[in-house]
Coordinates of C-alpha atoms and ligand atoms in Angstrom, one line a residue:
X1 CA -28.5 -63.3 56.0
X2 CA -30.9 -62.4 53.0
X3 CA -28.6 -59.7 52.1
X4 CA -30.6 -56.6 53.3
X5 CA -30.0 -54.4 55.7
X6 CA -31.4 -53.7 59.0
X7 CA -33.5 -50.6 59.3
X8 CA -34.0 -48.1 61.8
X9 CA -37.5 -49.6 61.8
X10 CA -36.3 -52.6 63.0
X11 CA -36.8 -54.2 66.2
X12 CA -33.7 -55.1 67.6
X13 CA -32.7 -59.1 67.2
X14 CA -33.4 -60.6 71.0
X15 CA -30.1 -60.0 72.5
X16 CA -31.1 -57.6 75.5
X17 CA -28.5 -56.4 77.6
X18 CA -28.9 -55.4 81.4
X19 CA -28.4 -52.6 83.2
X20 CA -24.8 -54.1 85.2
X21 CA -23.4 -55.0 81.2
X22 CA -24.4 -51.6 80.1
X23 CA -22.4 -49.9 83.6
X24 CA -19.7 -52.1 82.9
X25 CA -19.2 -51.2 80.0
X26 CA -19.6 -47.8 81.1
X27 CA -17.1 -48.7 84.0
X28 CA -13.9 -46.3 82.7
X29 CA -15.8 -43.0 82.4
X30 CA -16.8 -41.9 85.8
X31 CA -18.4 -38.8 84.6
X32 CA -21.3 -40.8 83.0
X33 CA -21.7 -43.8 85.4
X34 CA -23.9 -41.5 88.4
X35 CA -26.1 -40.7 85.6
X36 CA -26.3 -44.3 84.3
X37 CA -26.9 -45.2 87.7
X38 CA -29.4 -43.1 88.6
X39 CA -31.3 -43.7 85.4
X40 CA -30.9 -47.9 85.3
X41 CA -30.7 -48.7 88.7
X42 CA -32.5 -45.9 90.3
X43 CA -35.8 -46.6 87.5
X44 CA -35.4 -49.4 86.4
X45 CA -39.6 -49.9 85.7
X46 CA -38.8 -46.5 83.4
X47 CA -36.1 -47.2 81.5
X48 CA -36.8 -51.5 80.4
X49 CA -38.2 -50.5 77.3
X50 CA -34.4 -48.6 76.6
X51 CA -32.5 -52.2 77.6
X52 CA -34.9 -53.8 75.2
X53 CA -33.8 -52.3 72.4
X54 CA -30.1 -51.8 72.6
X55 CA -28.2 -54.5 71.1
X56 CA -24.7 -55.5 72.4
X57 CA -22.9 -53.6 69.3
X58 CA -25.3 -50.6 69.7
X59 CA -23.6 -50.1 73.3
X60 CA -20.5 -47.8 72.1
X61 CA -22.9 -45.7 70.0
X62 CA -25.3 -45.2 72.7
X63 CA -22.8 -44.4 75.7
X64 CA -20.8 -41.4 73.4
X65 CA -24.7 -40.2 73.0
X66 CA -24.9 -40.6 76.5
X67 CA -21.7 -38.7 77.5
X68 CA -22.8 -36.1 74.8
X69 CA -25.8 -35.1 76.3
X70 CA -24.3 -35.7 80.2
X71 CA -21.6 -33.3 79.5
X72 CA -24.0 -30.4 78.4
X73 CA -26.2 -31.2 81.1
X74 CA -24.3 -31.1 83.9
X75 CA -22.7 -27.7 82.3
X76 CA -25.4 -25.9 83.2
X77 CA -26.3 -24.0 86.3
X78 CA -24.3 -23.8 89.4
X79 CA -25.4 -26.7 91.4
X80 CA -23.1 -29.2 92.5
X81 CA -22.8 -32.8 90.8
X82 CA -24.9 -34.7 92.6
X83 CA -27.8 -31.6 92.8
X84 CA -27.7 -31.1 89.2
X85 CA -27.9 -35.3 88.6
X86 CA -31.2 -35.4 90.9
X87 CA -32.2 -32.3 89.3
X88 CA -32.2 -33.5 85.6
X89 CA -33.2 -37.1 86.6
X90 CA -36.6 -35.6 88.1
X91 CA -37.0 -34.0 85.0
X92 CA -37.0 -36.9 83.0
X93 CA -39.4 -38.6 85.7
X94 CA -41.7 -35.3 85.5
X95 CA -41.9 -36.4 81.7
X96 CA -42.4 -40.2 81.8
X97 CA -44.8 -39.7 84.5
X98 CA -46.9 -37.2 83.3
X99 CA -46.8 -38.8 79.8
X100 CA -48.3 -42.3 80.8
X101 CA -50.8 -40.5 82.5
X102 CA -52.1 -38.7 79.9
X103 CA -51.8 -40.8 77.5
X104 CA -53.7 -43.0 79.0
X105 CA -56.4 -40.1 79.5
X106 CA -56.0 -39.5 75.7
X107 CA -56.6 -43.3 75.4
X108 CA -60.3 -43.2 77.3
X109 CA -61.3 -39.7 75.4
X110 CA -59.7 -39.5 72.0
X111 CA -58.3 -35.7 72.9
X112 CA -55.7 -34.1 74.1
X113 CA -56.3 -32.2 77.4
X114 CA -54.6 -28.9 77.0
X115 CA -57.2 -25.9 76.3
X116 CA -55.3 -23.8 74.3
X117 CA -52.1 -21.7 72.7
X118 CA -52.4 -19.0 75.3
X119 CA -52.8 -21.3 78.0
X120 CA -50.0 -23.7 77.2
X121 CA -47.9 -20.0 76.7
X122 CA -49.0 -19.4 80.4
X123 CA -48.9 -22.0 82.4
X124 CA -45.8 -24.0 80.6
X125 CA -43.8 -21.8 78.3
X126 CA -43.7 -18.8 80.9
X127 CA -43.4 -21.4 84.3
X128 CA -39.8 -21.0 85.0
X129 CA -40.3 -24.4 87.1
X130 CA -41.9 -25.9 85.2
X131 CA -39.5 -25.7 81.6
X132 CA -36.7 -26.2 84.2
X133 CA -38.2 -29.7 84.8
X134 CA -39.5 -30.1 81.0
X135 CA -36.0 -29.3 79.2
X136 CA -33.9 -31.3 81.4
X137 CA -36.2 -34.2 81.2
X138 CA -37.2 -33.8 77.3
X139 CA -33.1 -33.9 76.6
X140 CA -32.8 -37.2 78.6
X141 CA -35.6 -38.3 76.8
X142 CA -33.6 -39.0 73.7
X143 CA -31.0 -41.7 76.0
X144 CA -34.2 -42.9 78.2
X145 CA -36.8 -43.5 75.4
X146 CA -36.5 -45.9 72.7
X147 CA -38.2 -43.8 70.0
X148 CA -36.8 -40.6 70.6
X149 CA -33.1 -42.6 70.6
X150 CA -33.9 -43.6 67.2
X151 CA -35.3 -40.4 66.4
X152 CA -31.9 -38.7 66.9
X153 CA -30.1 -41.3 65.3
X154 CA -32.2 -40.6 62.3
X155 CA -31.9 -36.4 62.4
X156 CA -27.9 -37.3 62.8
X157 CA -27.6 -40.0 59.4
X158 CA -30.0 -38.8 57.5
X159 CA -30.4 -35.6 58.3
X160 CA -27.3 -33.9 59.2
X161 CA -24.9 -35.5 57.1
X162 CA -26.1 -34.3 53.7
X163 CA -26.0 -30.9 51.9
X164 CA -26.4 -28.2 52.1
X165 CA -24.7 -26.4 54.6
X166 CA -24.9 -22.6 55.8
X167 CA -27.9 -21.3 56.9
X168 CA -29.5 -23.0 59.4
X169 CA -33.4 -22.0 61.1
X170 CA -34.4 -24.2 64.0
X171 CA -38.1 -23.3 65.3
X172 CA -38.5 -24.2 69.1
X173 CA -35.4 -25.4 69.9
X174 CA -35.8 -26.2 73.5
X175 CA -33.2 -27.7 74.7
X176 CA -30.7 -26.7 72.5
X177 CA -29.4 -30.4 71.5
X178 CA -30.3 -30.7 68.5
X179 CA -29.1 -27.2 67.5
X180 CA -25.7 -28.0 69.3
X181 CA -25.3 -31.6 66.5
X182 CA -26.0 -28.9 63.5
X183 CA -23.3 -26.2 64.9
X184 CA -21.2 -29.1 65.2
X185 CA -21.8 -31.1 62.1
X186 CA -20.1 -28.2 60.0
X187 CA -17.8 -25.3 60.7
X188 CA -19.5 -23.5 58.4
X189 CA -23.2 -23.9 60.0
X190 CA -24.6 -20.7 61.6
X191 CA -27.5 -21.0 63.0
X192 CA -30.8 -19.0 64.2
X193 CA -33.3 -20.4 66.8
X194 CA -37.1 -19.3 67.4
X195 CA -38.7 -20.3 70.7
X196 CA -41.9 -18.6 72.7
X197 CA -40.6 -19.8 75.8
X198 CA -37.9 -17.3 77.2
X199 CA -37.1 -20.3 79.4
X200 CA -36.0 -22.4 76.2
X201 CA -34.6 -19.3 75.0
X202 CA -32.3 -19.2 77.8
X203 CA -31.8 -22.9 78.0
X204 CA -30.7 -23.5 74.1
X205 CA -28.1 -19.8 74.8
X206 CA -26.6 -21.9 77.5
X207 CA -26.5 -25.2 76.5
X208 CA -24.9 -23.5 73.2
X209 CA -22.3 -21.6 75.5
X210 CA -20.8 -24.2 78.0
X211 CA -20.3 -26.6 74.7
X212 CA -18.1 -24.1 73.4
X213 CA -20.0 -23.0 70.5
X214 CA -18.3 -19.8 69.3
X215 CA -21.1 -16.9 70.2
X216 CA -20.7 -15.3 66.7
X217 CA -22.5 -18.8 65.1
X218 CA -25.7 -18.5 66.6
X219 CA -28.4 -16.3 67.8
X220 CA -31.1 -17.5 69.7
X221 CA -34.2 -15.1 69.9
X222 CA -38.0 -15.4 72.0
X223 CA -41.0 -15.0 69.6
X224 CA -44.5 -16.7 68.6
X225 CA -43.4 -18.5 65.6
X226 CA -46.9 -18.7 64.0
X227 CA -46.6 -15.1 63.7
X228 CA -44.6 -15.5 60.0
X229 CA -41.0 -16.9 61.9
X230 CA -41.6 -14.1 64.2
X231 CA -39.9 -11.9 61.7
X232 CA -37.4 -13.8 60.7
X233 CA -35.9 -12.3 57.3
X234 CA -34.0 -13.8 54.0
X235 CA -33.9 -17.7 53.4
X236 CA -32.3 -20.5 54.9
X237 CA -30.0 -23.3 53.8
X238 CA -31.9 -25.7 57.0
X239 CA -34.8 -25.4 58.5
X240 CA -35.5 -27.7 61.8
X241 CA -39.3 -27.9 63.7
X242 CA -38.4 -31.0 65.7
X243 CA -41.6 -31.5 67.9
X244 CA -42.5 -28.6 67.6
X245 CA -46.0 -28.5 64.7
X246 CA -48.0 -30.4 67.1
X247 CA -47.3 -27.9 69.6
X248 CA -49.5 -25.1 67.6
X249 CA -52.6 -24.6 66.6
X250 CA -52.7 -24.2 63.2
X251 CA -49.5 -26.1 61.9
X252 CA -49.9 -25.2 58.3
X253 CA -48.4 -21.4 59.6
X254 CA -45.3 -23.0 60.5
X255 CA -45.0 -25.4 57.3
X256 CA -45.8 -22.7 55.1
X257 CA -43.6 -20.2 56.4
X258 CA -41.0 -22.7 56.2
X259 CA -41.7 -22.7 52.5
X260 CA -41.6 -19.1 52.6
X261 CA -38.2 -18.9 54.2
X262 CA -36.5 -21.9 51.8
X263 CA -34.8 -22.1 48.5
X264 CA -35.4 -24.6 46.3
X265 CA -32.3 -26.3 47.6
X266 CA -33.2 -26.3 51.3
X267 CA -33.1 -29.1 53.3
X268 CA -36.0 -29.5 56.3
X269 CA -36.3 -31.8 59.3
X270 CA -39.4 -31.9 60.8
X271 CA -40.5 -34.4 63.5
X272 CA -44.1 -34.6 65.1
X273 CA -46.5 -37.4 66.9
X274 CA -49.4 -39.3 65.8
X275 CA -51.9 -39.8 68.6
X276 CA -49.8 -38.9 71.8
X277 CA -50.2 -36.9 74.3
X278 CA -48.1 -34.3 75.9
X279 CA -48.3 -31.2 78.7
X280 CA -48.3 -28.7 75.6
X281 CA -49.7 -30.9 72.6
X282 CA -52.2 -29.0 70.9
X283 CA -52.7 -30.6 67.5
X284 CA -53.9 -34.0 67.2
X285 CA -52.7 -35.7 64.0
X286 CA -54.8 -38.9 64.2
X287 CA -53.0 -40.8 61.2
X288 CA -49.6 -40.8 59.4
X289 CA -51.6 -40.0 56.4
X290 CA -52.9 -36.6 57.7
X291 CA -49.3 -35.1 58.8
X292 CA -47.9 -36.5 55.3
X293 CA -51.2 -34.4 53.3
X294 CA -50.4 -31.2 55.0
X295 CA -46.9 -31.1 54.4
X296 CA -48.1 -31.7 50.8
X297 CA -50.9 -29.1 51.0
X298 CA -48.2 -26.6 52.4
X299 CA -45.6 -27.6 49.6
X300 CA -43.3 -29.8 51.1
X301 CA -42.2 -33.1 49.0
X302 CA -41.0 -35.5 51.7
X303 CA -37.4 -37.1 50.5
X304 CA -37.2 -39.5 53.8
X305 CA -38.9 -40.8 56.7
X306 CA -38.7 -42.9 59.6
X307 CA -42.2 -43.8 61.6
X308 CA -41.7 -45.4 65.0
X309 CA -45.2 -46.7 66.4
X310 CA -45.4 -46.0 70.4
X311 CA -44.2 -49.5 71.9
X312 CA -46.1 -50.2 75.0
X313 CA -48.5 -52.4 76.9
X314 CA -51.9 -50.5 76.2
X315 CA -50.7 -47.9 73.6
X316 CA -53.6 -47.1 70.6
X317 CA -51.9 -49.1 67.5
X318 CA -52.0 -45.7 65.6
X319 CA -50.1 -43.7 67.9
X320 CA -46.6 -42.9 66.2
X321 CA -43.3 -40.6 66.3
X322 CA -42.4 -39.7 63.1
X323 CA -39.6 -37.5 61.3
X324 CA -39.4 -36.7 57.9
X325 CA -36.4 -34.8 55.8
X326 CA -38.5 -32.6 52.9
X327 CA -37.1 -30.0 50.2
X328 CA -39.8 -27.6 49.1
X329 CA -41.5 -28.7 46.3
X330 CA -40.3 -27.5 42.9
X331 CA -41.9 -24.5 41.5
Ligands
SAM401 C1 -41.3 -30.3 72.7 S1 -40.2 -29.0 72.6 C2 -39.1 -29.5 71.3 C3 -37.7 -29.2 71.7 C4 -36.7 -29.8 70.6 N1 -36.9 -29.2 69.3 C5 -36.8 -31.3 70.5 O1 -37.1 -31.8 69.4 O2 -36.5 -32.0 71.5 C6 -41.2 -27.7 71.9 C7 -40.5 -26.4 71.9 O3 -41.3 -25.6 71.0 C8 -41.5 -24.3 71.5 N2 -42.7 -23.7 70.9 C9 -44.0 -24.0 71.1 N3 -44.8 -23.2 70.4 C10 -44.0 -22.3 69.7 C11 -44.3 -21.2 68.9 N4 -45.5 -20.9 68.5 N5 -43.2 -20.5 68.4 C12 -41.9 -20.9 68.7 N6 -41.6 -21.9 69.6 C13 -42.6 -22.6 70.1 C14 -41.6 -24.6 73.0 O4 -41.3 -23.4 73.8 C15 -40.6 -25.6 73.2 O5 -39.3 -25.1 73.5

């Protein structure tokens, strides 16, 4: 021991567990062993990279994120058990798919495929079957994919946990998860959410709603962000745009209206991708160093930050999750 501590960067020390030592320990809550199940044993080729990195004394940690997300998710809609397990499983297989496809597109042509704002709007934010697919698998994303496990771990211990409380903006929700850890973080969080898609609109409402948040805490409104928040008034105590700037554009309209709608006290989370692909990825940040200059340019000081490079076979060596915690810069 050299006396350090381990880092989220970190790569975990070899002890990879299997699928059967992960179920077992899983054994006593039957509510989250079908969805283990279905994940591990039902795709396994998917879901190696997970195994890889969990570490024996990670397992506790990793199943209550597990039943976190599984009791949500299988809140929602009126299917039965098993319907809405397949369901949300072949969202998450809608998303790995379609992602190592394309990235390996982006790979061979150095862009990213989608044409534009306005298409993206039409053809993914409006398709109800497609967001259907797209939120369900996004939120299992962040049990199924290394980096984005990581990346919530991050947004809860060193993000969440620190001041200020109050206030809270979240652009592009989604989901809803992410909103649902801030609600819950403080009883004194209220929070506002932004998203063009009416589907995510309607997603984040009810995702908010079967976890019992109490209805007078949040508000969750459909608009073009871009557009100066949509309208959104007065200033924030939080502001969230997790995966959300590459999704735009012109990110510097978000970042500065973020600004805009801070006090000097504010505390931001922002999360974004460095050369990978996505269905709706509009912006192509090509190094760690361009997203870090426009945060600058658009007066942002960055106060933490965790990079995660893309781990696998033929990924580009640049291509990188990363989230950063910023204040506003002082005046
Ligand atoms: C990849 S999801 C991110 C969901 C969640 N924040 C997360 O980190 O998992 C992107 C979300 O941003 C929303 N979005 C994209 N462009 C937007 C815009 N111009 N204004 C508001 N929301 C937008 C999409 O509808 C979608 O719900």
């Amino acid at each position: 021991m050299n006396g350090q501590l381990p880092t989220l960067n970190e790569p975990s020390p070899n002890a990879m567990i299997t699928a059967e030592e992960l179920l077992e320990h899983a054994a006593a809550d039957e509510a989250i062993v079908g969805l283990l199940e279905a994940l591990y044993i039902g795709n396994q080729r998917l879901l190696t990279s997970m195994l890889g990195m969990l570490r024996a004394d990670q397992i506790v940690e990793y199943l209550d994120t597990v039943r976190a997300i599984w009791r949500v998710l299988s809140a929602m809609g009126r299917d039965s058990q098993t319907a809405r397990l397949k369901e949300a499983v072949a969202g998450l297989q809608f998303h790995s798919i379609d992602f190592l496809r394309r990235q390996a597109t982006f790979v061979r042509t150095g862009d990213y495929q989608a044409e534009d704002a306005q298409a993206v709007y039409e053809e993914v934010y409006c398709s109800e079957s497609v967001m259907r697919e797209y939120l369900d698998g996004l939120l299992l994303t962040y049990i199924a994919w290394p980096n984005h496990y990581r990346l919530l771990q991050f947004y809860r211990n060193r993000y969440l946990s620190k001041e200020p409380r109050g206030r809270c903006l979240e652009i592009g929700p989604g989901h809803g998860f992410l909103a649902l850890l801030q609600l819950q973080a403080d009883s004194g969080n209220t929070l506002l959410g932004v998203d063009i898609s009416p589907h995510s609109v309607a997603f984040t409402d009810e995702l908010l709603t079967v976890a019992g948040i109490d209805r007078a805490r949040f508000e969750i409104c459909e608009g073009d962000a871009t557009n100066d928040f949509a309208g959104v008034t007065g200033r924030f105590d939080r502001i969230v745009m997790a995966e959300v700037i590459e999704h735009v554009e012109q990110p510097q309209t978000l970042l500065r209206s973020a600004v805009k709608h801070s006090h000097p006290e504010t505390l931001l989370f922002l999360s974004t991708v460095v050369n990978i692909e996505a269905i709706d990825h509009l912006y192509l940040y090509r190094s760690l160093d361009e997203v870090r200059e426009m945060v600058d340019e658009c007066g942002l000081a960055i106060v933490d930050e965790l990079d995660l490079p893309l781990e696998f076979a033929d990924a580009p060596a640049d291509s990188f999750e990363v989230a950063l915690v910023c204040r506003p810069q002082p005046q």
